[in-house]
Short mmCIF file of C-alpha atoms in Angstrom, two decimals:
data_model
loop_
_atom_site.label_atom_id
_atom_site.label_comp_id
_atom_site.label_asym_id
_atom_site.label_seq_id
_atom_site.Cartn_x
_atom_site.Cartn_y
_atom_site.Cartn_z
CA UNK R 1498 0.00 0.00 0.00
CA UNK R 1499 1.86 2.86 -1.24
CA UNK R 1500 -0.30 6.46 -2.36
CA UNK R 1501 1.28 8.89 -4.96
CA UNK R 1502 1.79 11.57 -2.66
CA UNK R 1503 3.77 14.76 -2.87
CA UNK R 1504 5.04 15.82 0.48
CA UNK R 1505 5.96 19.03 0.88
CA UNK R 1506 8.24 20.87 3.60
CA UNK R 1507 6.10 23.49 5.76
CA UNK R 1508 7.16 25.68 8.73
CA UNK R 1509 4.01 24.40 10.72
CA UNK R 1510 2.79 20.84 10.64
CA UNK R 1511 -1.18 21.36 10.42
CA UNK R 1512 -0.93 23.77 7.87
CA UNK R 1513 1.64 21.52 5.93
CA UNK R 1514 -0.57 18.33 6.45
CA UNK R 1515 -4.00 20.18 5.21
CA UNK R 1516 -1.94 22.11 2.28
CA UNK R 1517 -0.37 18.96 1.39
CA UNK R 1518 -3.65 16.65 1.51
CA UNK R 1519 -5.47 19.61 -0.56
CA UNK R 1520 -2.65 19.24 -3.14
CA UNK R 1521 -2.96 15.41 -3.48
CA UNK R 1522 -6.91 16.20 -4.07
CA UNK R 1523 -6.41 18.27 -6.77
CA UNK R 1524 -6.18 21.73 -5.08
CA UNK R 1525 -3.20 23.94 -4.78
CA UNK R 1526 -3.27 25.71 -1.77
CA UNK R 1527 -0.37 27.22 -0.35
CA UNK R 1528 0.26 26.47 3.34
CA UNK R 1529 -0.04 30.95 4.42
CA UNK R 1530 -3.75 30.54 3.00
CA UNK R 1531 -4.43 27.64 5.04
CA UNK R 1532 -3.30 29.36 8.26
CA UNK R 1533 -5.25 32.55 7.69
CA UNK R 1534 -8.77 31.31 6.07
CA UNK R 1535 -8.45 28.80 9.24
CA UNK R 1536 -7.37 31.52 11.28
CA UNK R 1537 -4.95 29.99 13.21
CA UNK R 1538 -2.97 33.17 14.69
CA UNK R 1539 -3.87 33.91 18.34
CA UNK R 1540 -1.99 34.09 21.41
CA UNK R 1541 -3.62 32.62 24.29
CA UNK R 1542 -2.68 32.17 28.32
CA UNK R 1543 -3.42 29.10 29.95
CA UNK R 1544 -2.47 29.02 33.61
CA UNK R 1545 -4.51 25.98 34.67
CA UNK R 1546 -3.33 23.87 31.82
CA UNK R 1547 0.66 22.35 32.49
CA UNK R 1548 2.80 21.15 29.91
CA UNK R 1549 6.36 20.46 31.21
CA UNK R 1550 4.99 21.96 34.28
CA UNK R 1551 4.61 25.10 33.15
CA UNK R 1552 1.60 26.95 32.13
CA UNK R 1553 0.72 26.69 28.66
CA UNK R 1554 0.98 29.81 26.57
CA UNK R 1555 -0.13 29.26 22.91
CA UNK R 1556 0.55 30.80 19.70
CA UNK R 1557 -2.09 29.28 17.50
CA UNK R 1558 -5.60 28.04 17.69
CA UNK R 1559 -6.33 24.87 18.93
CA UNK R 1560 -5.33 21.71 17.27
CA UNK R 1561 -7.50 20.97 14.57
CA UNK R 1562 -9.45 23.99 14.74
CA UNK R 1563 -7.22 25.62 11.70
CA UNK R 1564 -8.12 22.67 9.44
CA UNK R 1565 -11.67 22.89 10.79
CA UNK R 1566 -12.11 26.44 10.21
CA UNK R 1567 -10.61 26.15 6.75
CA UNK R 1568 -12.51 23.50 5.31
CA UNK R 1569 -15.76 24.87 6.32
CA UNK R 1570 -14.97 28.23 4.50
CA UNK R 1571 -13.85 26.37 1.80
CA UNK R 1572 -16.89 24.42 1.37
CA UNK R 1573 -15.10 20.77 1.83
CA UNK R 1574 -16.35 18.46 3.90
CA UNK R 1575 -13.83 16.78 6.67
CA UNK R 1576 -14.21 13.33 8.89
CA UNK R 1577 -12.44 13.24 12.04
CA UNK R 1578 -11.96 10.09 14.13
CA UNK R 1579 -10.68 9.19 17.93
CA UNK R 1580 -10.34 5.57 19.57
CA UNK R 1581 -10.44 4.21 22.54
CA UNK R 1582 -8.75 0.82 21.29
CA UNK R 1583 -5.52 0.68 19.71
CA UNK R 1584 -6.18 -2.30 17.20
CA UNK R 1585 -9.36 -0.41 15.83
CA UNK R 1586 -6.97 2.53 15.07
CA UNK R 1587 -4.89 0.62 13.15
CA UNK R 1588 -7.71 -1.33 11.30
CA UNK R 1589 -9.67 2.24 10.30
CA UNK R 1590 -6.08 3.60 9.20
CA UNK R 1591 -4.91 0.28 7.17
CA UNK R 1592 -8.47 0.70 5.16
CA UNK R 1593 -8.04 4.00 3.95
CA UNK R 1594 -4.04 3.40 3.20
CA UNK R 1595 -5.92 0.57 0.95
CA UNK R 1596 -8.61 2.86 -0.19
CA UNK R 1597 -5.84 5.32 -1.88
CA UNK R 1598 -6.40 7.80 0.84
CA UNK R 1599 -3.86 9.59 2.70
CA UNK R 1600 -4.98 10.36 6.02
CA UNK R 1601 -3.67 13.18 8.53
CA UNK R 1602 -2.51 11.95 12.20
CA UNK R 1603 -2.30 14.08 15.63
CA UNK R 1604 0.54 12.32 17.19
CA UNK R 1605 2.75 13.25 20.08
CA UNK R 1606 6.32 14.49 19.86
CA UNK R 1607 8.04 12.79 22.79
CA UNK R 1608 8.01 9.16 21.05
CA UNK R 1609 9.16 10.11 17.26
CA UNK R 1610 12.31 8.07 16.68
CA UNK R 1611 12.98 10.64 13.72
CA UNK R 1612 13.23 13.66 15.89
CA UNK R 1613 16.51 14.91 17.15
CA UNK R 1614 16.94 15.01 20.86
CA UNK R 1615 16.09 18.49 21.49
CA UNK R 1616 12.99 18.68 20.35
CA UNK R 1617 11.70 15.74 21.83
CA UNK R 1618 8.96 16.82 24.50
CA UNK R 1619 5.78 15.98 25.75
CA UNK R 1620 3.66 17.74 23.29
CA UNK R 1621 1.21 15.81 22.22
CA UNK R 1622 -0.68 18.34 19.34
CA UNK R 1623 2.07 17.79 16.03
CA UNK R 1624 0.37 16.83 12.69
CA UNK R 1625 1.74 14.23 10.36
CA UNK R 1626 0.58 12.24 7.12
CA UNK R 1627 0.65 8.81 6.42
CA UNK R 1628 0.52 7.75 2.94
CA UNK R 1629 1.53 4.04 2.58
CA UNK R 1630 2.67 1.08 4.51
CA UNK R 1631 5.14 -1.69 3.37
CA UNK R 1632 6.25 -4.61 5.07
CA UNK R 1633 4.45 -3.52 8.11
CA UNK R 1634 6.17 -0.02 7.95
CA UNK R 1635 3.96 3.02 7.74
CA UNK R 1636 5.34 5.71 5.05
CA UNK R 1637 5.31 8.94 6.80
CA UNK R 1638 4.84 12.50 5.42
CA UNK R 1639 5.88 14.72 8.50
CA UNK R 1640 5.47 18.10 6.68
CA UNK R 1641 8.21 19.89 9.42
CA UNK R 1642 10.82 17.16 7.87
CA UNK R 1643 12.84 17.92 4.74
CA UNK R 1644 11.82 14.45 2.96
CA UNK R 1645 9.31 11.56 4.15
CA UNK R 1646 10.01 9.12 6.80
CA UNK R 1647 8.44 5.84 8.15
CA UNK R 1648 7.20 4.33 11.01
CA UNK R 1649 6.76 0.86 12.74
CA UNK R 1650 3.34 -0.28 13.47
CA UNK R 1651 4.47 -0.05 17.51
CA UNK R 1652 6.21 3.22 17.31
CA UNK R 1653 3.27 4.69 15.35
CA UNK R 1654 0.71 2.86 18.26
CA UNK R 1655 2.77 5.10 20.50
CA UNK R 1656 2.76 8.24 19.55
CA UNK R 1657 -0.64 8.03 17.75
CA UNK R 1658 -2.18 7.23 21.90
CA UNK R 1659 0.64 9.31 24.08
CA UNK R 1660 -0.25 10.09 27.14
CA UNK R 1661 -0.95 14.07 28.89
CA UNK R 1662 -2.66 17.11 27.68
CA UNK R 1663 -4.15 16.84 24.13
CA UNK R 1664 -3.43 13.25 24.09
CA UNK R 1665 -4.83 12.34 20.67
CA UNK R 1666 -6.20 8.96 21.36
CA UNK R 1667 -5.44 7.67 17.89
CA UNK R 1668 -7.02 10.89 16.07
CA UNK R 1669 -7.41 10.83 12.15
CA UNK R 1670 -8.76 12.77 9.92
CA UNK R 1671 -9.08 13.69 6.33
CA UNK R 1672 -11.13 15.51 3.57
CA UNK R 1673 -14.23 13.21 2.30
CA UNK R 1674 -16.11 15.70 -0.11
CA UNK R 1675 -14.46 19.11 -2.36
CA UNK R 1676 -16.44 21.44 -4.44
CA UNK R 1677 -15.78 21.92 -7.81
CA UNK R 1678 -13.85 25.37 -7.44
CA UNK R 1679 -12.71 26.75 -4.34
CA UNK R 1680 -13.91 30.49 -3.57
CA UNK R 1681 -11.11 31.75 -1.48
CA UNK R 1682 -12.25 35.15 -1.78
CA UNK R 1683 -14.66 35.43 0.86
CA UNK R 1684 -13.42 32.81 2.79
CA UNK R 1685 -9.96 35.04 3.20
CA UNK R 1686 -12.25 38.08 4.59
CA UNK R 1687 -14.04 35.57 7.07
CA UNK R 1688 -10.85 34.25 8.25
CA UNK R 1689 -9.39 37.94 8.86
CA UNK R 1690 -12.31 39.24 10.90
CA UNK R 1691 -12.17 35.87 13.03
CA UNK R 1692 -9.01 36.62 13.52
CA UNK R 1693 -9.10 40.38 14.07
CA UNK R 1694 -11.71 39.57 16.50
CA UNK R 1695 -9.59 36.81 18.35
CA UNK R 1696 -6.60 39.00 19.09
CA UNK R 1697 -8.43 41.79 20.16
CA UNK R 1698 -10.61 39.72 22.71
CA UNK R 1699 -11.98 41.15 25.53
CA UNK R 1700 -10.65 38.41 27.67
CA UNK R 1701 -7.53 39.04 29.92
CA UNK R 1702 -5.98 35.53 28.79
CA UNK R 1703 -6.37 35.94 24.81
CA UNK R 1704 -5.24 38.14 21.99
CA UNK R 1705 -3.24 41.57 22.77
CA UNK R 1706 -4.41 41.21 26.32
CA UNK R 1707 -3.56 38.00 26.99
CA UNK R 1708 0.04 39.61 25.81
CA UNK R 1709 -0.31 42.53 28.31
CA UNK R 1710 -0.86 39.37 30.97
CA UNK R 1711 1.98 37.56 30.02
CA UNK R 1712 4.44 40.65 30.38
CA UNK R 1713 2.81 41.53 34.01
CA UNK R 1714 3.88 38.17 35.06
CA UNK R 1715 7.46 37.67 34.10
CA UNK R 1716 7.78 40.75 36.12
CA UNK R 1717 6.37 39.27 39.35
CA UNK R 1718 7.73 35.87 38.79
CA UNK R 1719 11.12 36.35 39.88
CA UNK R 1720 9.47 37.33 43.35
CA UNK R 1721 6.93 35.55 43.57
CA UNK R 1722 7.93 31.59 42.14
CA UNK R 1723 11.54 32.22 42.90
CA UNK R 1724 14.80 32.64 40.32
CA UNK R 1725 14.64 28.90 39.38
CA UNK R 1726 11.18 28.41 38.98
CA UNK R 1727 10.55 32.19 36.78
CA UNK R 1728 13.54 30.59 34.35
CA UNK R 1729 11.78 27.31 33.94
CA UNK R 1730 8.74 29.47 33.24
CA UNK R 1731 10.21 32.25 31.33
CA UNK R 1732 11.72 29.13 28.98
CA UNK R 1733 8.22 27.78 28.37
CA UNK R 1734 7.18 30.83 26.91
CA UNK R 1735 9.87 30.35 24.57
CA UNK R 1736 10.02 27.09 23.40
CA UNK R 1737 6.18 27.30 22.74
CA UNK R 1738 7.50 30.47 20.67
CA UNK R 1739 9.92 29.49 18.77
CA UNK R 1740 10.19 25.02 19.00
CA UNK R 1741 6.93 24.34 18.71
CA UNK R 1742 5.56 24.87 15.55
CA UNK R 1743 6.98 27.68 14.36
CA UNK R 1744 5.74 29.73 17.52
CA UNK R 1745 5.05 33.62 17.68
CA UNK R 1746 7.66 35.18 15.28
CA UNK R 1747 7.31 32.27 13.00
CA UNK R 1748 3.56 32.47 12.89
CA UNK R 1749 3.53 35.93 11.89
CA UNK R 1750 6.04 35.37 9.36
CA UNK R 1751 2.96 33.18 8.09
CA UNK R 1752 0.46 35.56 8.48
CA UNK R 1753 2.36 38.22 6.68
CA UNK R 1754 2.69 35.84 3.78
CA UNK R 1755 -0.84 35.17 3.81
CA UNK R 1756 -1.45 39.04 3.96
CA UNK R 1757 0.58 39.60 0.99
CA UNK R 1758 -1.16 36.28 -0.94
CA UNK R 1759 -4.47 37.49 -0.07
CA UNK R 1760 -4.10 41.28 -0.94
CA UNK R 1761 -3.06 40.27 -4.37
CA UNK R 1762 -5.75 38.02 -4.86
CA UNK R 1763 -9.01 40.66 -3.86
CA UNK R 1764 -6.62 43.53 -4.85
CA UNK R 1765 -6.31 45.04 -1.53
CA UNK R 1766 -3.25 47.52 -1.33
CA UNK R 1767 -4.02 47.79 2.17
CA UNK R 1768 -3.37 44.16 3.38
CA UNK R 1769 0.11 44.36 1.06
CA UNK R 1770 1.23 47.27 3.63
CA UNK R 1771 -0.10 45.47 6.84
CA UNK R 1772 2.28 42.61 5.38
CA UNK R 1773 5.69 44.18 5.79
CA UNK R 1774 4.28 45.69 9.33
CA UNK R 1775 3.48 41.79 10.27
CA UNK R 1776 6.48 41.12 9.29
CA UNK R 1777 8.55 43.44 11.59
CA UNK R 1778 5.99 42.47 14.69
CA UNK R 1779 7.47 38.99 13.81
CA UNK R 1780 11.27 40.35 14.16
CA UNK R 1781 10.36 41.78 17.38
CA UNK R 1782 9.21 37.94 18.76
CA UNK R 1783 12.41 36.84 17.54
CA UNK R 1784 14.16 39.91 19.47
CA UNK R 1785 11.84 39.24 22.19
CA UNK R 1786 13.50 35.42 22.20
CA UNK R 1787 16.56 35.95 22.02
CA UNK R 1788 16.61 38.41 25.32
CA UNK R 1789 14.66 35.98 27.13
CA UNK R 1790 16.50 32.60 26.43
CA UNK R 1791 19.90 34.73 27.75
CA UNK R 1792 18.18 35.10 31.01
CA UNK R 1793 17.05 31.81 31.08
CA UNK R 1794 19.84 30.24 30.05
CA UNK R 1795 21.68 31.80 32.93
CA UNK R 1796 22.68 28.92 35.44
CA UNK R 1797 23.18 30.85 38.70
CA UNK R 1798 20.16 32.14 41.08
CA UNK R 1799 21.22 35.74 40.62
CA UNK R 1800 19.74 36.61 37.56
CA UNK R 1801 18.64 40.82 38.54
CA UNK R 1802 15.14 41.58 38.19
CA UNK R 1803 15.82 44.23 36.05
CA UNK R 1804 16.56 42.05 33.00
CA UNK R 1805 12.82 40.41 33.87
CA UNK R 1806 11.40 44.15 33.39
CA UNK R 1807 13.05 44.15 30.31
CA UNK R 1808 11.62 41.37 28.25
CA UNK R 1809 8.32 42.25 29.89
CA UNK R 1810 8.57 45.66 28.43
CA UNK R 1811 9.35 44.34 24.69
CA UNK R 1812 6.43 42.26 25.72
CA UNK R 1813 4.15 45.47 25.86
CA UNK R 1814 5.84 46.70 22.99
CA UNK R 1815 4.36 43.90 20.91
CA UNK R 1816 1.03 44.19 22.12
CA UNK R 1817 0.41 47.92 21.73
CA UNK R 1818 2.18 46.76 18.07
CA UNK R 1819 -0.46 44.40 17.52
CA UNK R 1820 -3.09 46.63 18.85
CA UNK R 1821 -2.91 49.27 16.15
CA UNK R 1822 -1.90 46.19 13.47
CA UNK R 1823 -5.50 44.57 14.13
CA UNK R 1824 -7.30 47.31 14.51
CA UNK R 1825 -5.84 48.63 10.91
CA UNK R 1826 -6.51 45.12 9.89
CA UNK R 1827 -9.99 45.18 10.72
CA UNK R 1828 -10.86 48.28 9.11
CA UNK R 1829 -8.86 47.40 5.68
CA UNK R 1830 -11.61 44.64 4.70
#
């Protein structure tokens, strides 16, 4: 059982999975319009949810929720599967892989024999394809890989039902249904409003605020949790950023592209401009990262507090950035 499937390299892996399964159905779609029709920029503050015990601070919507979003403005039709049993997994994946249908995964990250060292972590939300099996070794497309990999049935079992928050209990999913021509036009605008609205939320844990919250903290944690314990969280914030898929500098990177894909397409001069803006609100993440990861990187227990106020004050920076960027963004369609 071996599909004809292109795999492409992507700097996210849901994006690269749903761009990649579009192109294998007949649609090019380039992975920036999957991320902003399926408006998957956010930023988002979790404090009750751990992951390496820290709180989780997200870049992105929710997994799944971009291909969700995407394929309903689209006007395809999408059918999602979890498991409680291991064995039924494997039997619903083996008949599409026989059907000719490549099939996305939500695996976790900890368990991927292909991934170096580093970034192996208990993060149980990355996106993957599987297009074949031979010899009882699945063919892998991992879009945030440079060329395809494989599998064993066991190692696949055990990252396809990891343990911890988002466990995926064997999750697949895949398109079922396409219309003839896909009107990208108005799904673009819907996915910019959803997003305009998202990250400038009312809510003191999303969007620009949930920035503005992020920035308060780092200043109290040194204080409040201790040197140790404001490093392990300060760190979080970055390997969410900049490890996990793509993070905050590399998402906006993605949005801009998608700004400058979609402004061409309905002719907008507007959303070309509020590209190269996105694009320097993603330099200052990466500036943002770098100043934090020398703090936290720091060994010794007498890191001042006055290198704290400073990320936190690029922090603010960002939002009142982003503030005036989605605010302009919302009035341009």
């Amino acid at each position: 059982m071996e599909i004809d499937f292109k795999h492409k390299q992507a700097a996210h892996c849901e994006n690269g999975v749903v761009a990649n399964l579009m192109t294998y159905n007949g649609f090019t779609v380039s992975e920036p319009m999957v991320f902003g029709i399926g408006s998957g920029l956010l930023f988002t503050y979790i404090p009750f949810l751990k992951v390496n015990h820290a709180p989780v601070v997200s870049y992105r919507a929710m997994p799944g929720i971009i291909f969700t979003r995407f394929a309903k403005r689209v006007g395809i039709k999408i059918k999602r599967e979890k498991f409680r049993n291991t064995q039924t997994a494997k039997a619903r994946l083996d008949e599409n892989l026989q059907k000719n249908n490549p099939v996305g995964l939500q695996v976790g990250v900890y368990n991927l024999p292909y991934f170096p060292d580093e970034y192996r972590f208990h993060f149980n939300a990355h996106n993957m394809v599987v297009y074949g099996k031979k010899d009882g070794i699945y063919l892998i497309s991992d879009p945030v890989m440079e060329t395809v990999t494989s599998l064993t049935e066991k190692e696949l079992e055990k990252v396809r039902f990891a343990k911890g928050a988002f466990a995926p209990k064997g999750h697949i999913y895949y398109p079922t249904s396409f219309p003839e021509q896909l009107q990208l036009e108005k799904a673009i605008i819907k996915g910019i409003k959803h997003t305009c609205r998202d990250m400038l939320a009312p809510v003191p844990v999303v969007g620009v605020k949930g920035i503005r919250k992020i920035a308060k903290l780092i200043r109290k944690w040194p204080k409040a949790k201790g040197i140790k314990i404001a490093n392990h969280y300060l760190g979080q914030i970055v390997r969410m950023q900049e490890e996990i898929g793509t993070g905050g500098g590399g998402f906006r990177y993605i949005y801009a592209a998608f700004l400058q894909e979609a402004g061409k397409l309905l002719t907008n001069s507007q959303l070309l401009e509020l590209s190269n803006e996105m694009t320097l609100i993603g330099d200052q993440w990466r500036d943002f990262a770098v100043e934090a990861s020398r703090i936290y990187k720091n060994r010794s227990n007498t890191v001042a507090v006055d290198q704290y106020d400073h990320v936190a004050t690029l922090l603010e920076d960002i939002a009142n950035k982003e503030e005036v960027f989605f605010k302009k963004l919302k009035k341009a369609i």
